[in-house]
Short mmCIF file of C-alpha atoms in Angstrom, two decimals:
data_model
loop_
_atom_site.label_atom_id
_atom_site.label_comp_id
_atom_site.label_asym_id
_atom_site.label_seq_id
_atom_site.Cartn_x
_atom_site.Cartn_y
_atom_site.Cartn_z
CA UNK A 13 94.47 79.39 102.19
CA UNK A 14 94.68 75.53 102.63
CA UNK A 15 98.25 74.14 102.52
CA UNK A 16 99.28 71.41 100.10
CA UNK A 17 100.18 68.13 101.53
CA UNK A 18 104.02 68.28 101.23
CA UNK A 19 104.02 71.85 102.54
CA UNK A 20 103.98 70.27 106.06
CA UNK A 21 107.64 69.81 105.81
CA UNK A 22 108.21 73.44 105.71
CA UNK A 23 107.64 73.43 109.51
CA UNK A 24 107.29 76.66 111.25
CA UNK A 25 106.73 76.70 114.79
CA UNK A 26 103.22 77.32 116.24
CA UNK A 27 102.29 80.69 117.77
CA UNK A 28 102.40 79.44 121.50
CA UNK A 29 105.90 77.73 121.00
CA UNK A 30 107.06 81.02 119.57
CA UNK A 31 105.61 82.93 122.51
CA UNK A 32 107.31 80.43 124.87
CA UNK A 33 110.49 81.14 123.00
CA UNK A 34 110.55 84.65 122.86
CA UNK A 35 109.70 84.83 126.83
CA UNK A 36 112.04 82.36 128.09
CA UNK A 37 115.23 83.59 125.58
CA UNK A 38 114.93 86.72 127.71
CA UNK A 39 114.07 85.31 130.80
CA UNK A 40 116.86 82.77 131.09
CA UNK A 41 119.36 85.58 129.97
CA UNK A 42 118.55 88.82 131.75
CA UNK A 43 117.91 87.89 135.32
CA UNK A 44 120.99 85.48 135.21
CA UNK A 45 123.23 88.30 133.86
CA UNK A 46 121.78 90.66 136.53
CA UNK A 47 122.14 88.33 139.38
CA UNK A 48 125.90 87.60 138.04
CA UNK A 49 126.57 91.31 137.73
CA UNK A 50 125.55 91.92 141.17
CA UNK A 51 127.54 89.05 142.57
CA UNK A 52 130.61 91.04 141.75
CA UNK A 53 129.51 93.92 143.42
CA UNK A 54 127.07 93.45 146.61
CA UNK A 55 127.80 90.84 149.40
CA UNK A 56 124.40 89.96 150.33
CA UNK A 57 122.61 87.32 148.34
CA UNK A 58 119.28 88.79 149.70
CA UNK A 59 119.83 91.89 147.69
CA UNK A 60 120.62 89.84 144.57
CA UNK A 61 117.43 88.16 145.03
CA UNK A 62 115.37 91.22 145.61
CA UNK A 63 116.90 92.76 142.60
CA UNK A 64 116.20 89.46 140.62
CA UNK A 65 112.75 89.15 141.57
CA UNK A 66 111.90 92.72 140.88
CA UNK A 67 113.78 92.30 137.26
CA UNK A 68 111.27 89.35 136.62
CA UNK A 69 108.22 91.22 137.55
CA UNK A 70 109.25 94.29 135.52
CA UNK A 71 110.54 92.17 132.60
CA UNK A 72 107.52 90.07 132.48
CA UNK A 73 105.27 92.79 132.60
CA UNK A 74 107.12 94.84 130.18
CA UNK A 75 107.26 91.98 127.56
CA UNK A 76 103.70 90.73 128.26
CA UNK A 77 101.73 93.91 128.31
CA UNK A 78 103.92 95.40 125.57
CA UNK A 79 103.23 92.46 123.70
CA UNK A 80 99.51 92.59 124.47
CA UNK A 81 99.16 96.15 123.45
CA UNK A 82 101.59 95.79 120.17
CA UNK A 83 99.01 93.00 119.22
CA UNK A 84 96.26 95.10 119.58
CA UNK A 85 97.92 97.97 117.74
CA UNK A 86 98.60 95.37 114.91
CA UNK A 87 94.94 94.38 114.73
CA UNK A 88 93.79 98.02 114.33
CA UNK A 89 96.24 98.71 111.90
CA UNK A 90 95.20 95.84 109.68
CA UNK A 91 91.67 96.91 110.00
CA UNK A 92 92.31 100.60 109.08
CA UNK A 93 94.55 99.71 106.29
CA UNK A 94 91.57 97.14 105.04
CA UNK A 95 89.24 100.00 105.08
CA UNK A 96 91.61 102.02 103.05
CA UNK A 97 92.06 99.51 100.51
CA UNK A 98 88.05 99.12 100.44
CA UNK A 99 87.80 102.55 99.91
CA UNK A 100 90.39 102.69 96.99
CA UNK A 101 89.12 99.72 95.22
CA UNK A 102 85.50 101.39 95.15
CA UNK A 103 86.86 104.90 94.23
CA UNK A 104 90.09 104.63 92.34
CA UNK A 105 89.75 100.93 90.64
CA UNK A 106 92.10 101.84 87.74
CA UNK A 107 94.90 102.60 90.10
CA UNK A 108 94.21 99.73 92.06
CA UNK A 109 94.08 97.64 88.96
CA UNK A 110 97.35 98.84 87.78
CA UNK A 111 98.84 97.79 91.34
CA UNK A 112 97.85 94.30 90.55
CA UNK A 113 99.25 94.33 87.26
CA UNK A 114 102.50 95.85 88.89
CA UNK A 115 102.61 92.72 91.33
CA UNK A 116 102.55 90.28 88.65
CA UNK A 117 104.89 92.24 86.15
CA UNK A 118 107.37 91.91 89.12
CA UNK A 119 107.16 88.04 88.44
CA UNK A 120 107.90 88.71 84.76
CA UNK A 121 104.32 88.09 83.39
CA UNK A 122 103.71 89.77 80.33
CA UNK A 123 100.80 92.22 79.82
CA UNK A 124 98.39 89.75 77.93
CA UNK A 125 99.15 87.30 80.80
CA UNK A 126 98.33 89.71 83.46
CA UNK A 127 95.06 91.24 81.77
CA UNK A 128 93.04 87.91 82.95
CA UNK A 129 94.16 88.04 86.44
CA UNK A 130 93.24 91.78 86.67
CA UNK A 131 89.67 91.11 85.39
CA UNK A 132 89.27 88.40 87.41
CA UNK A 133 89.99 89.74 90.56
CA UNK A 134 88.39 93.13 89.89
CA UNK A 135 85.16 91.19 89.62
CA UNK A 136 85.47 90.07 93.00
CA UNK A 137 85.87 93.21 95.30
CA UNK A 138 86.34 91.28 98.48
CA UNK A 139 88.82 88.75 97.21
CA UNK A 140 90.67 91.74 95.58
CA UNK A 141 90.88 93.33 99.06
CA UNK A 142 92.14 90.18 100.57
CA UNK A 143 94.59 90.08 97.52
CA UNK A 144 95.85 93.76 98.13
CA UNK A 145 96.32 93.45 101.97
CA UNK A 146 98.62 90.36 101.59
CA UNK A 147 100.42 90.91 98.08
CA UNK A 148 100.72 94.51 97.96
CA UNK A 149 101.05 95.55 101.65
CA UNK A 150 102.43 92.32 102.76
CA UNK A 151 100.09 92.29 105.70
CA UNK A 152 98.58 88.98 107.28
CA UNK A 153 95.44 89.40 109.00
CA UNK A 154 96.22 89.14 113.02
CA UNK A 155 94.09 87.27 115.34
CA UNK A 156 92.98 89.76 117.93
CA UNK A 157 91.98 86.99 120.51
CA UNK A 158 95.51 85.52 120.66
CA UNK A 159 96.68 89.10 122.26
CA UNK A 160 95.72 88.02 125.72
CA UNK A 161 96.94 84.45 125.62
CA UNK A 162 100.13 85.50 124.00
CA UNK A 163 100.87 88.21 126.52
CA UNK A 164 100.35 85.49 129.11
CA UNK A 165 102.55 83.01 127.69
CA UNK A 166 105.40 85.19 127.09
CA UNK A 167 105.22 86.72 130.47
CA UNK A 168 104.80 83.29 132.15
CA UNK A 169 107.57 82.12 129.99
CA UNK A 170 109.81 84.89 131.10
CA UNK A 171 109.02 84.22 134.93
CA UNK A 172 109.65 80.52 134.48
CA UNK A 173 113.09 81.24 132.81
CA UNK A 174 114.11 83.95 135.39
CA UNK A 175 113.59 81.89 138.33
CA UNK A 176 115.96 79.20 137.23
CA UNK A 177 119.08 81.32 137.71
CA UNK A 178 117.65 83.16 140.65
CA UNK A 179 116.97 79.75 142.59
CA UNK A 180 120.57 79.11 143.71
CA UNK A 181 120.80 82.57 145.43
CA UNK A 182 117.55 81.73 147.21
CA UNK A 183 118.65 78.42 148.40
CA UNK A 184 122.37 79.15 149.20
CA UNK A 185 123.85 82.08 151.29
CA UNK A 186 127.30 82.53 149.96
CA UNK A 187 126.92 84.82 146.93
CA UNK A 188 130.07 83.09 145.00
CA UNK A 189 128.72 79.61 145.88
CA UNK A 190 125.26 80.59 144.31
CA UNK A 191 126.91 82.58 141.62
CA UNK A 192 128.60 79.12 140.31
CA UNK A 193 125.63 77.05 140.74
CA UNK A 194 123.46 79.74 138.87
CA UNK A 195 125.94 79.72 136.16
CA UNK A 196 125.84 75.83 136.00
CA UNK A 197 122.02 75.21 135.99
CA UNK A 198 121.39 78.25 133.61
CA UNK A 199 124.01 77.32 131.02
CA UNK A 200 122.42 73.71 131.18
CA UNK A 201 118.92 75.39 130.76
CA UNK A 202 120.31 77.67 128.04
CA UNK A 203 121.77 74.91 126.14
CA UNK A 204 118.71 72.67 126.69
CA UNK A 205 116.48 75.62 125.50
CA UNK A 206 118.57 76.56 122.54
CA UNK A 207 118.52 72.91 121.33
CA UNK A 208 114.88 72.33 121.71
CA UNK A 209 114.27 75.75 120.04
CA UNK A 210 116.55 74.94 117.12
CA UNK A 211 114.78 71.64 116.63
CA UNK A 212 111.50 73.33 116.60
CA UNK A 213 112.32 76.40 114.47
CA UNK A 214 115.71 75.96 112.31
CA UNK A 215 116.86 72.33 112.25
CA UNK A 216 120.37 73.45 113.48
CA UNK A 217 119.85 72.59 117.11
CA UNK A 218 123.59 72.30 118.11
CA UNK A 219 124.31 75.79 116.79
CA UNK A 220 121.05 77.23 118.41
CA UNK A 221 122.09 75.77 121.76
CA UNK A 222 125.72 77.17 121.35
CA UNK A 223 124.04 80.67 120.33
CA UNK A 224 121.84 80.94 123.31
CA UNK A 225 124.51 79.78 125.98
CA UNK A 226 126.85 82.42 124.07
CA UNK A 227 124.23 85.23 124.63
CA UNK A 228 123.60 84.44 128.18
CA UNK A 229 127.33 84.12 128.84
CA UNK A 230 128.36 87.46 127.11
CA UNK A 231 125.28 89.39 128.78
CA UNK A 232 126.33 88.00 132.37
CA UNK A 233 129.96 88.48 131.64
CA UNK A 234 129.38 92.34 130.86
CA UNK A 235 127.09 92.77 133.63
CA UNK A 236 129.74 91.32 135.86
CA UNK A 237 132.52 93.64 134.55
CA UNK A 238 130.32 96.73 134.71
CA UNK A 239 129.21 96.20 138.33
CA UNK A 240 132.50 95.43 139.20
CA UNK A 241 134.03 98.36 137.76
CA UNK A 242 131.66 100.80 139.46
CA UNK A 243 131.38 99.29 142.88
CA UNK B 28 108.19 95.22 93.65
CA UNK B 29 107.83 98.66 92.77
CA UNK B 30 105.33 100.79 94.81
CA UNK B 31 102.64 102.81 93.50
CA UNK B 32 102.61 106.35 94.04
CA UNK B 33 99.47 106.66 96.10
CA UNK B 34 100.76 103.73 98.39
CA UNK B 35 102.98 105.86 99.94
CA UNK B 36 100.26 106.89 102.12
CA UNK B 37 100.57 103.44 103.72
CA UNK B 38 103.18 104.63 105.96
CA UNK B 39 105.26 102.03 107.64
CA UNK B 40 108.43 103.02 109.67
CA UNK B 41 111.92 102.36 108.35
CA UNK B 42 113.91 99.56 109.73
CA UNK B 43 116.15 101.94 111.87
CA UNK B 44 113.12 103.51 113.30
CA UNK B 45 111.71 100.24 114.25
CA UNK B 46 115.12 99.05 115.58
CA UNK B 47 115.18 102.21 118.05
CA UNK B 48 111.56 101.74 118.90
CA UNK B 49 112.27 98.06 119.76
CA UNK B 50 115.38 98.93 122.21
CA UNK B 51 114.19 102.01 123.50
CA UNK B 52 110.63 100.72 124.52
CA UNK B 53 112.37 98.10 126.80
CA UNK B 54 115.35 100.48 127.76
CA UNK B 55 112.91 103.02 129.21
CA UNK B 56 110.66 100.31 130.94
CA UNK B 57 112.84 97.71 132.70
CA UNK B 58 115.80 99.37 134.31
CA UNK B 59 113.33 102.18 135.46
CA UNK B 60 111.07 99.46 136.79
CA UNK B 61 113.99 97.86 138.61
CA UNK B 62 115.39 101.04 140.07
CA UNK B 63 111.99 101.76 141.34
CA UNK B 64 111.57 98.43 142.67
CA UNK B 65 115.03 98.63 144.37
CA UNK B 66 114.20 101.88 145.93
CA UNK B 67 111.35 100.12 147.90
CA UNK B 68 113.96 97.67 149.39
CA UNK B 69 117.46 98.94 149.58
CA UNK B 70 118.69 102.24 151.33
CA UNK B 71 121.90 102.64 149.03
CA UNK B 72 121.43 104.35 145.67
CA UNK B 73 124.99 103.01 144.88
CA UNK B 74 123.60 99.56 144.89
CA UNK B 75 120.50 100.91 142.86
CA UNK B 76 122.87 102.46 140.34
CA UNK B 77 125.06 99.21 140.13
CA UNK B 78 122.05 97.02 139.55
CA UNK B 79 120.55 99.49 136.98
CA UNK B 80 123.64 99.52 134.76
CA UNK B 81 124.29 95.73 135.27
CA UNK B 82 120.75 95.54 133.96
CA UNK B 83 121.36 97.97 130.90
CA UNK B 84 124.40 96.06 129.83
CA UNK B 85 122.64 92.47 130.12
CA UNK B 86 119.54 93.81 128.60
CA UNK B 87 121.37 95.51 125.84
CA UNK B 88 123.53 92.62 124.98
CA UNK B 89 120.65 90.10 125.29
CA UNK B 90 118.15 92.17 122.87
CA UNK B 91 121.27 93.21 120.58
CA UNK B 92 123.19 89.87 120.20
CA UNK B 93 119.84 88.04 120.41
CA UNK B 94 118.60 89.96 117.66
CA UNK B 95 121.78 89.48 115.49
CA UNK B 96 121.64 85.84 115.82
CA UNK B 97 118.05 85.71 115.21
CA UNK B 98 118.33 87.71 112.11
CA UNK B 99 121.16 85.67 110.96
CA UNK B 100 118.98 82.32 111.81
CA UNK B 101 116.23 84.10 109.41
CA UNK B 102 118.59 84.82 106.60
CA UNK B 103 119.73 81.05 106.64
CA UNK B 104 115.94 79.89 106.98
CA UNK B 105 115.01 81.76 103.99
CA UNK B 106 118.14 80.41 102.07
CA UNK B 107 117.31 76.75 102.87
CA UNK B 108 113.46 77.21 102.09
CA UNK B 109 114.52 78.81 98.70
CA UNK B 110 116.71 75.73 97.87
CA UNK B 111 113.60 73.63 98.72
CA UNK B 112 111.42 75.35 96.69
CA UNK B 113 113.95 75.44 93.87
CA UNK B 114 114.31 71.60 93.99
CA UNK B 115 110.51 71.25 94.11
CA UNK B 116 109.70 73.32 91.23
CA UNK B 117 112.35 71.15 89.34
CA UNK B 118 111.40 67.75 90.88
CA UNK B 119 107.66 67.80 91.45
CA UNK B 120 106.35 70.58 89.31
CA UNK B 121 103.05 69.15 88.95
CA UNK B 122 102.58 69.57 92.69
CA UNK B 123 103.85 73.18 92.59
CA UNK B 124 101.63 73.99 89.81
CA UNK B 125 98.76 72.73 91.97
CA UNK B 126 99.94 75.04 94.81
CA UNK B 127 100.02 78.23 92.65
CA UNK B 128 96.29 77.47 91.53
CA UNK B 129 95.40 76.81 95.10
CA UNK B 130 96.52 80.35 96.09
CA UNK B 131 94.34 81.98 93.42
CA UNK B 132 91.37 79.53 94.03
CA UNK B 133 91.76 81.07 97.69
CA UNK B 134 90.99 84.49 95.94
CA UNK B 135 87.83 83.02 94.14
CA UNK B 136 89.40 82.74 90.86
CA UNK B 137 87.89 79.95 88.43
CA UNK B 138 90.07 77.20 87.07
CA UNK B 139 89.89 78.61 83.48
CA UNK B 140 91.15 82.01 84.91
CA UNK B 141 93.86 80.44 87.07
CA UNK B 142 95.30 78.29 84.05
CA UNK B 143 97.09 81.13 82.35
CA UNK B 144 98.67 82.28 85.56
CA UNK B 145 100.08 78.81 86.46
CA UNK B 146 101.30 78.43 82.68
CA UNK B 147 103.08 81.74 82.65
CA UNK B 148 104.77 81.19 86.06
CA UNK B 149 105.71 77.61 85.17
CA UNK B 150 107.46 79.10 82.03
CA UNK B 151 109.63 81.17 84.35
CA UNK B 152 111.30 79.09 87.14
CA UNK B 153 113.06 81.82 88.72
CA UNK B 154 110.12 84.02 89.21
CA UNK B 155 108.08 81.08 90.14
CA UNK B 156 110.29 80.32 93.25
CA UNK B 157 110.07 83.88 94.21
CA UNK B 158 106.28 83.83 94.00
CA UNK B 159 106.46 80.71 95.96
CA UNK B 160 108.31 82.16 98.67
CA UNK B 161 106.28 85.08 99.09
CA UNK B 162 102.71 83.79 98.36
CA UNK B 163 103.02 80.45 99.48
CA UNK B 164 105.28 80.38 102.60
CA UNK B 165 104.72 84.16 103.39
CA UNK B 166 108.38 84.75 103.66
CA UNK B 167 110.21 88.04 102.69
CA UNK B 168 113.63 87.98 101.82
CA UNK B 169 115.77 89.10 104.97
CA UNK B 170 118.72 91.42 104.31
CA UNK B 171 121.69 89.59 106.04
CA UNK B 172 123.73 92.64 105.95
CA UNK B 173 121.33 94.46 108.14
CA UNK B 174 121.77 92.05 111.25
CA UNK B 175 124.90 93.99 112.55
CA UNK B 176 123.46 97.69 112.19
CA UNK B 177 120.23 96.32 113.59
CA UNK B 178 121.75 94.91 116.47
CA UNK B 179 123.74 97.69 117.30
CA UNK B 180 120.84 100.09 117.11
CA UNK B 181 118.59 98.19 119.29
CA UNK B 182 121.43 97.75 121.77
CA UNK B 183 122.29 101.33 121.53
CA UNK B 184 118.76 102.61 122.02
CA UNK B 185 118.15 100.11 125.09
CA UNK B 186 121.26 101.90 126.61
CA UNK B 187 120.05 105.21 125.77
CA UNK B 188 116.40 104.57 127.09
CA UNK B 189 117.86 102.79 130.37
CA UNK B 190 120.27 105.84 131.24
CA UNK B 191 117.06 108.23 131.56
CA UNK B 192 115.69 106.56 134.62
CA UNK B 193 119.11 105.73 136.10
CA UNK B 194 120.36 109.50 135.87
CA UNK B 195 118.51 110.81 139.25
CA UNK B 196 120.00 108.01 140.97
CA UNK B 197 123.57 108.89 139.85
CA UNK B 198 122.95 112.52 140.75
CA UNK B 199 121.06 112.48 143.81
CA UNK B 200 121.92 110.60 147.24
CA UNK B 201 118.28 110.23 148.57
CA UNK B 202 116.78 107.16 147.17
CA UNK B 203 113.33 108.69 147.60
CA UNK B 204 114.33 111.81 145.94
CA UNK B 205 115.95 110.13 143.17
CA UNK B 206 112.87 107.80 142.79
CA UNK B 207 110.45 110.75 142.17
CA UNK B 208 112.91 112.28 140.00
CA UNK B 209 113.31 109.13 138.06
CA UNK B 210 109.38 108.58 137.96
CA UNK B 211 109.13 112.30 136.38
CA UNK B 212 111.77 112.24 133.78
CA UNK B 213 110.92 108.62 132.67
CA UNK B 214 106.99 109.23 132.50
CA UNK B 215 107.87 112.25 130.43
CA UNK B 216 110.18 110.30 128.24
CA UNK B 217 107.70 107.27 127.92
CA UNK B 218 105.13 109.83 126.73
CA UNK B 219 107.40 111.74 124.17
CA UNK B 220 108.52 108.22 123.08
CA UNK B 221 105.16 106.77 123.10
CA UNK B 222 103.73 109.74 120.96
CA UNK B 223 106.76 109.72 118.48
CA UNK B 224 106.27 105.94 118.01
CA UNK B 225 102.40 106.38 117.48
CA UNK B 226 103.02 109.20 114.90
CA UNK B 227 105.76 107.02 112.89
CA UNK B 228 103.69 103.75 113.12
CA UNK B 229 99.88 103.75 113.60
CA UNK B 230 98.52 107.47 113.47
CA UNK B 231 97.08 107.26 117.01
CA UNK B 232 99.95 109.03 118.90
CA UNK B 233 98.04 110.09 122.11
CA UNK B 234 96.92 106.45 122.77
CA UNK B 235 100.42 105.28 122.00
CA UNK B 236 101.76 107.69 124.54
CA UNK B 237 99.27 106.51 127.30
CA UNK B 238 100.33 102.85 126.44
CA UNK B 239 103.90 102.98 126.85
CA UNK B 240 103.41 105.23 130.01
CA UNK B 241 101.20 102.62 131.34
CA UNK B 242 103.27 99.56 130.69
CA UNK B 243 106.35 101.42 132.26
CA UNK B 244 104.10 102.27 135.36
CA UNK B 245 102.56 98.90 135.49
CA UNK B 246 106.08 97.22 135.52
CA UNK B 247 107.55 99.82 137.95
CA UNK B 248 104.53 99.17 140.41
CA UNK B 249 104.89 95.43 140.23
CA UNK B 250 108.61 95.56 140.70
CA UNK B 251 108.25 98.04 143.58
CA UNK B 252 105.44 96.04 145.41
CA UNK B 253 107.49 92.65 145.05
CA UNK B 254 110.86 94.21 146.28
CA UNK B 255 108.97 95.64 149.10
CA UNK B 256 107.34 92.47 149.89
CA UNK B 257 110.37 90.44 150.16
CA UNK B 258 112.71 92.91 151.75
#
């Protein structure tokens, strides 16, 4: 469907930006929290780095591969629902006509106003199916080719995000010094990330910045307290 | 919009089931992979359990709180877009009428078929706005009250999933014995979870079972190799 000129004001982030946001939000948060938690329990920064890198490997694959398989499933789900609609339009057209009518009754249109729409769609089976997919089932056609690049973008963003909180532990030997540097660089990264994310998606960038910083801090605080309590 | 009788065959999982699936998919995968990875690098199961519980705390908060804040943002985004549509319908009705027409031109309807639809909607500003939200912008009205219960469900499912692979490390002292038990119980859990998820969402349960097991295994294998390589 072509977009109206002034519609561009309704900005929604592009798919790649969304994938980066998804991967980096978790990548900045979970390895940060894990490393902070372990700082309260183990004395060796080598173990913290090992655990952090293992987590980054696990998390990036879980998010990337999980996202890839989910996108593939979505594409197949769309295809199978589309085949079903195609069959229904051919085999039980009266019920499908009634469904079109029901969509527009929901918008307050009268029977005599609805009749021409139903007629028009039922003369165009292909567009009728498209209409049912979107307006009855609320399904958008997924792009199966995006699954791979989306998986790599999410996984890569997770790795990039996860290396930020881990870098101080790689460079410094004292775990508490590393912890404070990790908190500092990660909070800065979370605030910048949240701000940019807010600019790109919701137009409340300062609140977005505070929210990502809060989420990261809460996760790290809980991990620290739990690791401390059991060690 | 009311649903047709036969539409019920198009089964889509309820919101709570979806939240459990989201939380448990990651909960079964990442703590499992982290524990497996650390088994290749550190000798103490106490450290593996500490890291695992810290990860579960971090991951459940990141997913739960992150999801909560995202749901709140979505609700506000919807509200602000709705206000914008309301303003546009009042201030630039001609452009909005053209947008309705464009939606239906996309379905192959002719100008004379579209005219009555545009007329009908433009006499009902409230429904017109609803129509634009859904059909022009593709936005569904979110339920802001669901944000909290959704966050708790996702976080709880992450914790429940994460305790499965960690349990053997809590009960057994030898890290490799614990690793094998962890692999066994987690693979069983991933297969059962994937199968049930497939039944509830896509109708290809066996492939879904294999996919969740594959994702968990890949994440654990990568974490193991990375932890081993650097330790």
